[in-house]
Coordinates of C-alpha atoms in Angstrom, one line a residue:
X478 CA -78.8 41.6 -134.5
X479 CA -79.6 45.4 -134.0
X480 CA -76.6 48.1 -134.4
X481 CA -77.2 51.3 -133.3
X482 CA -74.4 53.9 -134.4
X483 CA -74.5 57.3 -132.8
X484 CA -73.2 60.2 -134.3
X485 CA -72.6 64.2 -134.0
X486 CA -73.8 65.8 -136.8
X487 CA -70.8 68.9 -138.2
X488 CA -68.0 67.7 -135.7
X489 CA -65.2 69.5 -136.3
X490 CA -67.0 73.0 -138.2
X491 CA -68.3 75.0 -135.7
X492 CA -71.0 76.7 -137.5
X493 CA -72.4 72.9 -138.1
X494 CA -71.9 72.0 -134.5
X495 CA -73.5 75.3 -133.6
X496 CA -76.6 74.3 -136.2
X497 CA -76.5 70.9 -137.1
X498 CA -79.9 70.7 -138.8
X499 CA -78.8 72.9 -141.7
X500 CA -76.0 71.5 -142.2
X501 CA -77.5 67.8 -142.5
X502 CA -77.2 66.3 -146.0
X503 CA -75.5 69.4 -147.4
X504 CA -72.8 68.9 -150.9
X505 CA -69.1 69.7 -150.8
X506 CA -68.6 74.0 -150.0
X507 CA -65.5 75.7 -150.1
X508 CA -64.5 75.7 -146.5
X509 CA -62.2 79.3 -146.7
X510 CA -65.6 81.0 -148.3
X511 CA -67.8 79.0 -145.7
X512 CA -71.7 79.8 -146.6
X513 CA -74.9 78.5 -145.2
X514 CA -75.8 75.6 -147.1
X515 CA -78.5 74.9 -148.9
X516 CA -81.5 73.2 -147.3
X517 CA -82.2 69.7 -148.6
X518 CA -84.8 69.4 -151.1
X519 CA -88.2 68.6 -149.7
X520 CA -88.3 65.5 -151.7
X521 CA -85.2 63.8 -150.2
X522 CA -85.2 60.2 -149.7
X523 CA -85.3 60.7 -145.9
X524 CA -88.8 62.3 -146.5
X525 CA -90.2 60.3 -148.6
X526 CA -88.8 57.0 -146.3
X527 CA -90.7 58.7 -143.4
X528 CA -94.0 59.6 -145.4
X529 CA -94.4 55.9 -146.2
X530 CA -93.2 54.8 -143.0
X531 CA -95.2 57.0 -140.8
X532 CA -98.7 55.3 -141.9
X533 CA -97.4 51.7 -140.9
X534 CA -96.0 53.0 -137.6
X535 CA -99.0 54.5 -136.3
X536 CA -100.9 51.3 -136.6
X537 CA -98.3 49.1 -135.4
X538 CA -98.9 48.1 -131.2
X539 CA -95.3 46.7 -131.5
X540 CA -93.6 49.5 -132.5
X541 CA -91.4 51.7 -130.3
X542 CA -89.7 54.9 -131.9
X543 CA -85.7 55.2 -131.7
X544 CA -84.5 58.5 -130.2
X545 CA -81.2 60.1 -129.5
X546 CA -80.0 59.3 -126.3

């Protein structure tokens, strides 16, 4: 079984709509004093998934990449 669940990141909050990629991953703000986030830190799980990942992938013939449609 594969699921594939599509999504659009900051819905709703137009400065994350208008800029999703900062406002990936970010902690609870204040939405009436609405700031730009702070980027995610550099060792997030998501980087450290893809660092280990990205090895494997390169070697593997059966391997196709997921994309958003």
């Amino acid at each position: 079984m594969f699921l594939h669940i599509v999504t659009q990141k900051g819905k709703g909050l137009k400065p994350a709509e208008e800029n999703p990629g900062e406002f990936h991953s970010v902690s609870a703000f204040d939405l009436d004093h609405l700031t730009n986030p702070e980027m995610s830190p550099k060792d997030s799980f998501s980087n450290r998934f893809g660092n280990k990942l990205a090895p494997w992938a390169r070697k593997c013939l059966t391997c196709a990449p997921l994309r958003q449609l």
